[in-house]
PDB file of C-alpha atoms in Angstrom:
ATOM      1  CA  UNK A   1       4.629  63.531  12.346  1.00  0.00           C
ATOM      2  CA  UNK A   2       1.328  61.384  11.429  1.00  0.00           C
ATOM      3  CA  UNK A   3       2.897  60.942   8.109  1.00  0.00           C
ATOM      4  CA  UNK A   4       6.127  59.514   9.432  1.00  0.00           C
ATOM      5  CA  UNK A   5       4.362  57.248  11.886  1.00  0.00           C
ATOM      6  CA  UNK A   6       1.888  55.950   9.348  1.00  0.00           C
ATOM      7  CA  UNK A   7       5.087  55.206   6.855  1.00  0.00           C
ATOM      8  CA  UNK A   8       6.524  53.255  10.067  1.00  0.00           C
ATOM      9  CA  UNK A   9       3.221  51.833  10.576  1.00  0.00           C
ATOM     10  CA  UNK A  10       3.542  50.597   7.095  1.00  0.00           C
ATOM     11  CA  UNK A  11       6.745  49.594   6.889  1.00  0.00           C
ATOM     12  CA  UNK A  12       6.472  47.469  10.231  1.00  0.00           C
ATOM     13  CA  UNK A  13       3.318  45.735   8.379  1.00  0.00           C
ATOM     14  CA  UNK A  14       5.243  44.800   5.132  1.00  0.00           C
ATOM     15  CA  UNK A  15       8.211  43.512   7.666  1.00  0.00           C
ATOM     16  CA  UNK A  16       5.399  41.660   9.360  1.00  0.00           C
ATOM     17  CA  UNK A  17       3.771  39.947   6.062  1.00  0.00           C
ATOM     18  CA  UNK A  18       7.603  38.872   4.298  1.00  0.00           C
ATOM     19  CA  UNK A  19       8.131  37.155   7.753  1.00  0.00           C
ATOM     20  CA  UNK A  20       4.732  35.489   7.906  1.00  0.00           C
ATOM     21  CA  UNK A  21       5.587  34.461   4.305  1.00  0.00           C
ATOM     22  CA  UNK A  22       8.640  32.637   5.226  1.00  0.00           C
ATOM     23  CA  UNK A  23       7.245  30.880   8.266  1.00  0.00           C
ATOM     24  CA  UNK A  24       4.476  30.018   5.947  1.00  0.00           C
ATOM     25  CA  UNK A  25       6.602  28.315   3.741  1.00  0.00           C
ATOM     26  CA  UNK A  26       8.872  26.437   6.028  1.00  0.00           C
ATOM     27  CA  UNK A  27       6.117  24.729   8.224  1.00  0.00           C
ATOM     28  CA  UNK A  28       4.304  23.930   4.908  1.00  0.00           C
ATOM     29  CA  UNK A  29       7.571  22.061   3.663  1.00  0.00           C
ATOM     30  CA  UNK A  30       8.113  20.796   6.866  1.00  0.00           C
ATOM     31  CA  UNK A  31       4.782  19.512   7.206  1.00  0.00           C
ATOM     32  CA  UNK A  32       4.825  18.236   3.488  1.00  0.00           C
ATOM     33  CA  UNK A  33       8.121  16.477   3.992  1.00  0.00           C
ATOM     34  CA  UNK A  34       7.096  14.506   6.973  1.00  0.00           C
ATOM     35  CA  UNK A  35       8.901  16.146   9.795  1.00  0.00           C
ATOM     36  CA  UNK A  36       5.740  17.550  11.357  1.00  0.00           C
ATOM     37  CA  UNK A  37       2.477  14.910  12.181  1.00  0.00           C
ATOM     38  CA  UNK A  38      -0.736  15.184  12.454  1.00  0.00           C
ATOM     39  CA  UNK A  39      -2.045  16.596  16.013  1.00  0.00           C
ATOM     40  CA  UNK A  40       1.142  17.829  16.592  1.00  0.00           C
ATOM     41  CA  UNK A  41       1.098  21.040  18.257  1.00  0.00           C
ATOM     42  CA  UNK A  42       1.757  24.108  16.463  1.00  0.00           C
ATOM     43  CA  UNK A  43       2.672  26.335  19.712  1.00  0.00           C
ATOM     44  CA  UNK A  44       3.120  29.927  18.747  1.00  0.00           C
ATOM     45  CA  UNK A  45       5.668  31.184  21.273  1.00  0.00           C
ATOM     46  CA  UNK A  46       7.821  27.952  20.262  1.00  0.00           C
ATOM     47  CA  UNK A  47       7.794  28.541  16.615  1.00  0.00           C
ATOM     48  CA  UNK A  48       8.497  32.690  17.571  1.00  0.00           C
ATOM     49  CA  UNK A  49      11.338  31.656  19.181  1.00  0.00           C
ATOM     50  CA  UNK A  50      12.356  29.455  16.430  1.00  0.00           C
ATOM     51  CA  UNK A  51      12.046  31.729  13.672  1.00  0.00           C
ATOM     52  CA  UNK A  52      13.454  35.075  15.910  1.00  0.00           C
ATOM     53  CA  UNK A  53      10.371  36.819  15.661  1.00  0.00           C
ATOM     54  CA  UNK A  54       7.324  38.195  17.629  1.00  0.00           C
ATOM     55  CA  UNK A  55       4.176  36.077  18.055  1.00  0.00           C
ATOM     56  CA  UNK A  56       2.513  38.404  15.281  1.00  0.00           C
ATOM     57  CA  UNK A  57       4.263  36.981  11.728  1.00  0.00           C
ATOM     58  CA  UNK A  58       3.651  33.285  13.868  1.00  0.00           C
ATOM     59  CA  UNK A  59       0.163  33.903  13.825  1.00  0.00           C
ATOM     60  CA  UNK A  60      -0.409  35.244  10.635  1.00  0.00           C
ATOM     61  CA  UNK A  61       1.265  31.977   9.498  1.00  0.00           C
ATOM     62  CA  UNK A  62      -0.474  29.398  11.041  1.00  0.00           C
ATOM     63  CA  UNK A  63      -4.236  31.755   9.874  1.00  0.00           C
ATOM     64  CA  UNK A  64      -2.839  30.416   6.514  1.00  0.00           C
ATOM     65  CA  UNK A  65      -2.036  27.456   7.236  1.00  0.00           C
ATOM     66  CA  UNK A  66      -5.295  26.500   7.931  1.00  0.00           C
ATOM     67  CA  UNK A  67      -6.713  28.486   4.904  1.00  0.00           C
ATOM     68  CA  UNK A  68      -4.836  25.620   3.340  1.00  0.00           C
ATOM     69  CA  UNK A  69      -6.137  22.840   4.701  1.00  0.00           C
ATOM     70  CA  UNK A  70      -2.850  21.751   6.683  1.00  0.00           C
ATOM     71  CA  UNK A  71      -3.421  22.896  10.108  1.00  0.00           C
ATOM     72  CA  UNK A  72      -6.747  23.502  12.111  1.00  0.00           C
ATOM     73  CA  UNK A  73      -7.309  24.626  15.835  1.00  0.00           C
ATOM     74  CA  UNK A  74      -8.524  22.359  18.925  1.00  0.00           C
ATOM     75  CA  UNK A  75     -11.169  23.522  21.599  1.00  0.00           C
ATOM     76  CA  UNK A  76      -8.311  25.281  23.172  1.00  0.00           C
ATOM     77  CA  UNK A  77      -7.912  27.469  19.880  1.00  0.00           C
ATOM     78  CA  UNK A  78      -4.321  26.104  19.858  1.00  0.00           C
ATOM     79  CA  UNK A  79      -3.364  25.215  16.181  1.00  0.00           C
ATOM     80  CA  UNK A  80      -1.779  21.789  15.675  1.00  0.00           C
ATOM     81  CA  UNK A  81      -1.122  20.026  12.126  1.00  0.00           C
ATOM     82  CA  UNK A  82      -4.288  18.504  10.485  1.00  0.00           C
ATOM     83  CA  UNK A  83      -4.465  14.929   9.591  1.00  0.00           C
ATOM     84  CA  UNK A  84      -5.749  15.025   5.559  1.00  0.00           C
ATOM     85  CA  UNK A  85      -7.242  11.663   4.699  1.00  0.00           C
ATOM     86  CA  UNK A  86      -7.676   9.852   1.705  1.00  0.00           C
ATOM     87  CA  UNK A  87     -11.377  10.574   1.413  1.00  0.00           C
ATOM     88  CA  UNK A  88     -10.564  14.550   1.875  1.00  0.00           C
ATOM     89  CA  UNK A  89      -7.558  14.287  -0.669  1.00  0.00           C
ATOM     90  CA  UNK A  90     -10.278  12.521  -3.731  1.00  0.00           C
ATOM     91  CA  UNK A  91     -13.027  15.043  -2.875  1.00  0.00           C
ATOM     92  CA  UNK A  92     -10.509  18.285  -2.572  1.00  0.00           C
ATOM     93  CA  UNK A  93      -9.230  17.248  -5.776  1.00  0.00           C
ATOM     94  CA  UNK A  94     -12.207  16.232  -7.476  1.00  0.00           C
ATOM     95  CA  UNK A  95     -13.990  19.957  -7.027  1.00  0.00           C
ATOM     96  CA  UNK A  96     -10.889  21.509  -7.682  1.00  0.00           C
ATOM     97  CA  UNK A  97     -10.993  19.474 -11.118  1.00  0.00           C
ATOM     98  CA  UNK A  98     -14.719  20.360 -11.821  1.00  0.00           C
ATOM     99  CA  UNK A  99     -14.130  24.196 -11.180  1.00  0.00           C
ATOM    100  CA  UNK A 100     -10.560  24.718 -13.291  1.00  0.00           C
ATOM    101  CA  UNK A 101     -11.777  22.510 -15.994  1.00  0.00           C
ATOM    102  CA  UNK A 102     -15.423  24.934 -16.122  1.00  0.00           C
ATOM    103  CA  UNK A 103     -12.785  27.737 -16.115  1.00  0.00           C
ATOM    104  CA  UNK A 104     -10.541  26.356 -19.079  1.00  0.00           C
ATOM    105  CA  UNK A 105     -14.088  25.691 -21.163  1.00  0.00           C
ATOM    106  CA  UNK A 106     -14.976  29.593 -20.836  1.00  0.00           C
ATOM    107  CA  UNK A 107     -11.268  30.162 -21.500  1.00  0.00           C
ATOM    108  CA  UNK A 108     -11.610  28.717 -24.742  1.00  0.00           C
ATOM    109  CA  UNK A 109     -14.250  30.705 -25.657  1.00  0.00           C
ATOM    110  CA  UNK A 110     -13.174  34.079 -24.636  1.00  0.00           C
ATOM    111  CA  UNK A 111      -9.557  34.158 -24.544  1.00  0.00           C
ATOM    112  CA  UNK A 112      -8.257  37.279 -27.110  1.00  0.00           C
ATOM    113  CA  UNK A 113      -5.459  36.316 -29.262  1.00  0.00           C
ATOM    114  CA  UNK A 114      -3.187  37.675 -27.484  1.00  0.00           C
ATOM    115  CA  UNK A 115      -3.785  35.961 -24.028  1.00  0.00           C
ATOM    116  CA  UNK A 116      -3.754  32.794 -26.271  1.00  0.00           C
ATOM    117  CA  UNK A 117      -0.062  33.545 -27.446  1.00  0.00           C
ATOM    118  CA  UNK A 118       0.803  34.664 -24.222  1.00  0.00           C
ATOM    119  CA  UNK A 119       0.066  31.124 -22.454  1.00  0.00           C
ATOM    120  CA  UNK A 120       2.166  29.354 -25.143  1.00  0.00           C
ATOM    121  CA  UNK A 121       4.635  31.253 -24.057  1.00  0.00           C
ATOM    122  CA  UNK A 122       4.630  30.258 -20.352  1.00  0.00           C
ATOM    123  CA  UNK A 123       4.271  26.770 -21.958  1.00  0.00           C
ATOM    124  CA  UNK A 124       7.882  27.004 -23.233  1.00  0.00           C
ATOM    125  CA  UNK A 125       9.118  28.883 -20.427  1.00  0.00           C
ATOM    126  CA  UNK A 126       7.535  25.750 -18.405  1.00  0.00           C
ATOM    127  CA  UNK A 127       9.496  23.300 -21.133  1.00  0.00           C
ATOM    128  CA  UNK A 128      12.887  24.698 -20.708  1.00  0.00           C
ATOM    129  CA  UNK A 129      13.131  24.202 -16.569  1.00  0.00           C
ATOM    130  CA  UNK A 130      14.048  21.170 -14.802  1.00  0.00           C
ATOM    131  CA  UNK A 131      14.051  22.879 -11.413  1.00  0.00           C
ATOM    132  CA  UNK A 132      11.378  21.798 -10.172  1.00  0.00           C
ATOM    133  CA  UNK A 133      10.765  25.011  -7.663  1.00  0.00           C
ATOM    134  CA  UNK A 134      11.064  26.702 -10.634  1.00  0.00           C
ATOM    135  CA  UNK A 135       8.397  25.093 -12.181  1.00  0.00           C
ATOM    136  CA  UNK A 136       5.833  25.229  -9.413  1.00  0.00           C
ATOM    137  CA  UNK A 137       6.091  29.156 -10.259  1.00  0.00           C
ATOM    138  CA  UNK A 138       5.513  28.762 -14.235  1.00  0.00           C
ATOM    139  CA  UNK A 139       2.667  26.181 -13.064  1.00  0.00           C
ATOM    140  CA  UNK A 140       0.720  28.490 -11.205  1.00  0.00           C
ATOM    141  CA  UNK A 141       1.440  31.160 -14.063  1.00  0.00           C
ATOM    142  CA  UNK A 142      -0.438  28.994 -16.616  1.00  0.00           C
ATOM    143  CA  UNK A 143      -3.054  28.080 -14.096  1.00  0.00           C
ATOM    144  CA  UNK A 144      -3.571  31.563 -13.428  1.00  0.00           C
ATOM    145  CA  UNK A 145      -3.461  32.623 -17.466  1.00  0.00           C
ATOM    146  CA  UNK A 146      -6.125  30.205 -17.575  1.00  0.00           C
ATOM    147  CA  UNK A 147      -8.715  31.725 -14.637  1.00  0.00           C
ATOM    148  CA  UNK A 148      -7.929  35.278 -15.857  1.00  0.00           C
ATOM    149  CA  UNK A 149      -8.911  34.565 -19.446  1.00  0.00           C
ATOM    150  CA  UNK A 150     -12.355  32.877 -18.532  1.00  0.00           C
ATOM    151  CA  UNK A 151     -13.759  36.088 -17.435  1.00  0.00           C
ATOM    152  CA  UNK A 152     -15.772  34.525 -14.688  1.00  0.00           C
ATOM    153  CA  UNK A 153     -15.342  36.142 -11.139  1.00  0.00           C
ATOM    154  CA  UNK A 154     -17.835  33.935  -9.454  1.00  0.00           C
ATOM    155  CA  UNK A 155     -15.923  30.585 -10.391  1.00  0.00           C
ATOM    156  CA  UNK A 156     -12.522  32.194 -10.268  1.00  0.00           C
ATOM    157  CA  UNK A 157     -12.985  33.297  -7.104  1.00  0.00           C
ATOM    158  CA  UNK A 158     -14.322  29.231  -5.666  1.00  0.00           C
ATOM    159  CA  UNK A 159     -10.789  27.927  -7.375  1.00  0.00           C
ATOM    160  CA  UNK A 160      -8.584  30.240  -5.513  1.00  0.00           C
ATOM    161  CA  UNK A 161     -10.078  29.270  -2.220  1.00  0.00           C
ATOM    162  CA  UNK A 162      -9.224  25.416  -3.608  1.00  0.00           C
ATOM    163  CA  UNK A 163      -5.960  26.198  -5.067  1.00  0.00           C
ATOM    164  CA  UNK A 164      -5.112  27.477  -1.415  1.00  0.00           C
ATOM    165  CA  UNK A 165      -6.050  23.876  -0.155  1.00  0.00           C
ATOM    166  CA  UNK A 166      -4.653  22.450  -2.991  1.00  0.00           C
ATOM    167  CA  UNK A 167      -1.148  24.889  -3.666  1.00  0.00           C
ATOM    168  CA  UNK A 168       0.989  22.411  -1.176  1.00  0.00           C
ATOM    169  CA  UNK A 169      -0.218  19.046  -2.548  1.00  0.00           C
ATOM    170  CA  UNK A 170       0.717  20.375  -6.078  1.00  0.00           C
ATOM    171  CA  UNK A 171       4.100  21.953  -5.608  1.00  0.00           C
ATOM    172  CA  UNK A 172       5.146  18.202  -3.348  1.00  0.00           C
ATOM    173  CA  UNK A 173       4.210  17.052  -6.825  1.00  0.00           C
ATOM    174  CA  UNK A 174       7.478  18.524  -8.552  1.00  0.00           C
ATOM    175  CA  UNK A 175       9.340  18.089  -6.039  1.00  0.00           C
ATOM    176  CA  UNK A 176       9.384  14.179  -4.532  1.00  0.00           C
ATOM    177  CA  UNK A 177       8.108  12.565  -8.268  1.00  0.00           C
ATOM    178  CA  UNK A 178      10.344  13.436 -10.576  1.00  0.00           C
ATOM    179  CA  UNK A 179       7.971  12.042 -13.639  1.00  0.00           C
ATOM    180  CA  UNK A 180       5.439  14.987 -12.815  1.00  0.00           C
ATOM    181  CA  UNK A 181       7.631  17.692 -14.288  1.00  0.00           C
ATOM    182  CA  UNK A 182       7.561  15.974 -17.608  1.00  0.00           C
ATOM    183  CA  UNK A 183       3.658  15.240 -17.330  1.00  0.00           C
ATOM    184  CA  UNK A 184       3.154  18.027 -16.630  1.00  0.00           C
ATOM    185  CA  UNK A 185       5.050  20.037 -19.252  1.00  0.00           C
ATOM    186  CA  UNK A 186       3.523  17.581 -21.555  1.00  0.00           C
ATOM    187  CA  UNK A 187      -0.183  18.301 -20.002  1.00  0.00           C
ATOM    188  CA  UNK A 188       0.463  21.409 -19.760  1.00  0.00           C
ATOM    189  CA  UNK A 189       1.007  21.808 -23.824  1.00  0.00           C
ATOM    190  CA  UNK A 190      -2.253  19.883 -24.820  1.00  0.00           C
ATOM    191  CA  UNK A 191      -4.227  22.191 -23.097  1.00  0.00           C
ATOM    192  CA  UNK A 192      -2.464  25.108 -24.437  1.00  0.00           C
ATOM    193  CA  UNK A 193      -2.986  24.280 -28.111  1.00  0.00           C
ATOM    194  CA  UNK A 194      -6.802  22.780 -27.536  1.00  0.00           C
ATOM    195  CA  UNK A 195      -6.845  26.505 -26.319  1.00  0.00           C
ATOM    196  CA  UNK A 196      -5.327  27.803 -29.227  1.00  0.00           C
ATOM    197  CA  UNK A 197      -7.461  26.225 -31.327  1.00  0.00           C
ATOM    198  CA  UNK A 198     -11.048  26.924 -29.662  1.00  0.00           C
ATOM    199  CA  UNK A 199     -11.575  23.528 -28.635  1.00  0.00           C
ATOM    200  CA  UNK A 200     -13.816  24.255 -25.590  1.00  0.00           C
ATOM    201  CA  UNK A 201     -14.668  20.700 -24.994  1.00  0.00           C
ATOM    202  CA  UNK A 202     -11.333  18.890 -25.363  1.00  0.00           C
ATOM    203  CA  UNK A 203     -10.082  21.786 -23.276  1.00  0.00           C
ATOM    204  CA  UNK A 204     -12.422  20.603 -20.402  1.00  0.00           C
ATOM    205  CA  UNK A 205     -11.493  17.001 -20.578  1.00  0.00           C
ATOM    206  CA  UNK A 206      -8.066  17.968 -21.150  1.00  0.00           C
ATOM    207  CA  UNK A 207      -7.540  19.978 -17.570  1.00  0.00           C
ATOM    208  CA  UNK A 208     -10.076  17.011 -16.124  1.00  0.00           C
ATOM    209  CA  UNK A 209      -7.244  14.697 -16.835  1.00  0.00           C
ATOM    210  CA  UNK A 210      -4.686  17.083 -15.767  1.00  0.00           C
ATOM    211  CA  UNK A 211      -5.833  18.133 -12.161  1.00  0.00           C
ATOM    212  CA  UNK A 212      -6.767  14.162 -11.979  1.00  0.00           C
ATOM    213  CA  UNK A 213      -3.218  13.074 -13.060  1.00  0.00           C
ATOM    214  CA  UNK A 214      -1.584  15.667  -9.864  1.00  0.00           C
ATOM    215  CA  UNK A 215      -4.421  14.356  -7.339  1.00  0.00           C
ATOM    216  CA  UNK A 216      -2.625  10.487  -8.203  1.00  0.00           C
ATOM    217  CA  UNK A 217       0.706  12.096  -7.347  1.00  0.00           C
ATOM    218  CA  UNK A 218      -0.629  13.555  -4.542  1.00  0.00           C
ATOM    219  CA  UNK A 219      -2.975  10.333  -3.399  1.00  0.00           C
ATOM    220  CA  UNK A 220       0.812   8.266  -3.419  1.00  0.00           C
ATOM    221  CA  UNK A 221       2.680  11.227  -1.243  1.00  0.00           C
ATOM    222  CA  UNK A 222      -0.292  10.924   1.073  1.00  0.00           C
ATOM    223  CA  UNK A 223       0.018   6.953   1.472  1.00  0.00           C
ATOM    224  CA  UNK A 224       4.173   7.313   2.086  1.00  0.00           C
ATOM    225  CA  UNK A 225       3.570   9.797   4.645  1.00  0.00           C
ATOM    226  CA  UNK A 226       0.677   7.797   6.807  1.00  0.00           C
ATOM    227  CA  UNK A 227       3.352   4.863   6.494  1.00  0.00           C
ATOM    228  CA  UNK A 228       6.370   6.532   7.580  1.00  0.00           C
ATOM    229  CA  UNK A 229       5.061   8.506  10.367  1.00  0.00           C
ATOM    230  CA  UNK A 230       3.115   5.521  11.953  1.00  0.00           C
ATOM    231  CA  UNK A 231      -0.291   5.001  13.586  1.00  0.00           C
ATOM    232  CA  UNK A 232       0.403   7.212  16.287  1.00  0.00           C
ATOM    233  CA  UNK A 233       0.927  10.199  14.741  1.00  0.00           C
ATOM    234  CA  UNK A 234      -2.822  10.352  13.451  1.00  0.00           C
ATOM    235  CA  UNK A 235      -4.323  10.938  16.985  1.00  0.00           C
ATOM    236  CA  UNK A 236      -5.582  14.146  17.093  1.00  0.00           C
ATOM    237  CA  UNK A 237      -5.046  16.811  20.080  1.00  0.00           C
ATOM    238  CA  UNK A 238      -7.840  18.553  21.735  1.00  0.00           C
TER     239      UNK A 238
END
C-alpha cells in the first residue's frame, strides 16, 4: 500500500513539473513577445484557470520565472512581470561573458579528444538547421559541451545561475533576428576549431565576442519592446 501511494505520489509530482514546464514556457514567450508588461500582475488563480490546472504547477512557474530574471514579487508577495533595463541587460551580459569565456579558456586546456570531436559535431548539427527553435536546443548543447569540458564546478555552477537569467534573452535571439542564426553558426565554428586546436587564448576572446555579439541582439529586442509597450507599462506594482 505505501509503495503504491509513494508511486502515485510520484507520478502526481512528475504531472506537476511537465505542467510547470509548459506554463514556464508560455509566460516566458509571452512576456518575451510583448504581450505581457512590466508590473503587470502575474495572479496565480488567473493563470490556473487559464492553463486548467491547480495553483501548484502556477507556482512552481512563476518560482522560475523569477530565477530568470523576468518576474519578481511586490510587498504583497504577489508576482508581477519585472521591468529589465538597459543597465541590467549590459551588466547581466557582461558577467555572463566573463564567466563562459573563463570556462572556454580551461576548456581548451582540458578537453580529451574525444569531447573535442564531439563539439564539432554539434557544430554541424547546429549548421544544418534553419529552425530557429531548433537551434536554441543545439545552442545550449555546445554551450553546455563547453562548461562540462572545463572541469571547473565552482565557475560552472555561477554560469548556470546566469544562463537562467540569460536562457530567454538568447533563445528571442533566434527567433525575432533572423541574422543571429547565421552568426551564430558562424561563431559558433571559430570557437570550436580554436578549441580543437588548443588555442586557450583566442578561445577566450573568441566566446568574449560571441556572448557580446547575442547581448547586441538582445540590447535591440529590449529597445523595441520599451517602445511598443509605452511609458506606462514600466510603472511598477506594489
Amino acid at each position: 500500500m505505501e509503495a503504491k501511494r509513494a508511486q502515485n505520489d510520484w507520478i502526481g509530482w512528475q504531472m506537476t513539473i511537465r505542467a510547470a514546464d509548459c506554463i514556464f514556457e508560455s509566460l516566458i514567450e509571452t512576456i518575451m513577445g510583448g504581450q505581457l508588461a512590466p508590473g503587470e500582475p502575474l495572479i496565480e488563480q488567473a493563470l490556473a484557470e487559464k492553463f486548467g490546472v491547480s495553483r501548484t504547477p502556477v507556482r512552481e512557474a512563476l518560482h522560475r520565472l523569477a530565477q530568470a530574471g523576468l518576474a519578481e514579487r511586490g510587498t504583497r508577495r504577489a508576482y508581477f512581470v519585472r521591468e529589465m533595463t538597459p543597465e541590467d541587460l549590459a551588466e547581466l551580459f557582461e558577467a555572463t561573458g566573463e564567466i563562459e569565456s573563463a570556462l572556454a579558456a580551461l576548456a581548451a586546456k582540458r578537453m580529451s579528444e574525444i569531447e573535442r570531436r564531439q563539439l564539432m559535431a554539434i557544430v554541424e548539427s547546429g549548421d544544418a538547421c534553419d529552425d530557429p527553435a531548433i537551434y536554441s536546443e543545439i545552442n545550449r548543447q555546445f554551450h553546455e559541451a563547453i562548461k562540462v569540458g572545463a572541469r571547473n564546478t565552482t565557475l560552472a555552477a555561477t554560469l548556470d545561475e546566469l544562463s537562467m537569467r540569460t536562457f530567454a534573452w538568447r533563445t528571442a535571439n533566434f527567433r525575432e533576428d533572423s541574422r543571429r542564426l547565421a552568426s551564430s553558426r558562424s561563431e559558433h565554428r571559430q570557437i570550436a576549431e580554436a578549441i580543437l586546436n588548443l588555442d586557450v587564448d583566442l578561445t577566450r576572446r573568441l566566446v568574449c565576442s560571441h556572448v557580446a555579439s547575442s547581448y547586441l541582439v538582445s540590447s535591440d529586442i529590449l529597445a523595441r519592446r520599451k517602445t511598443e509597450l509605452g511609458g506606462f507599462a514600466f510603472q511598477r506594482l506594489p
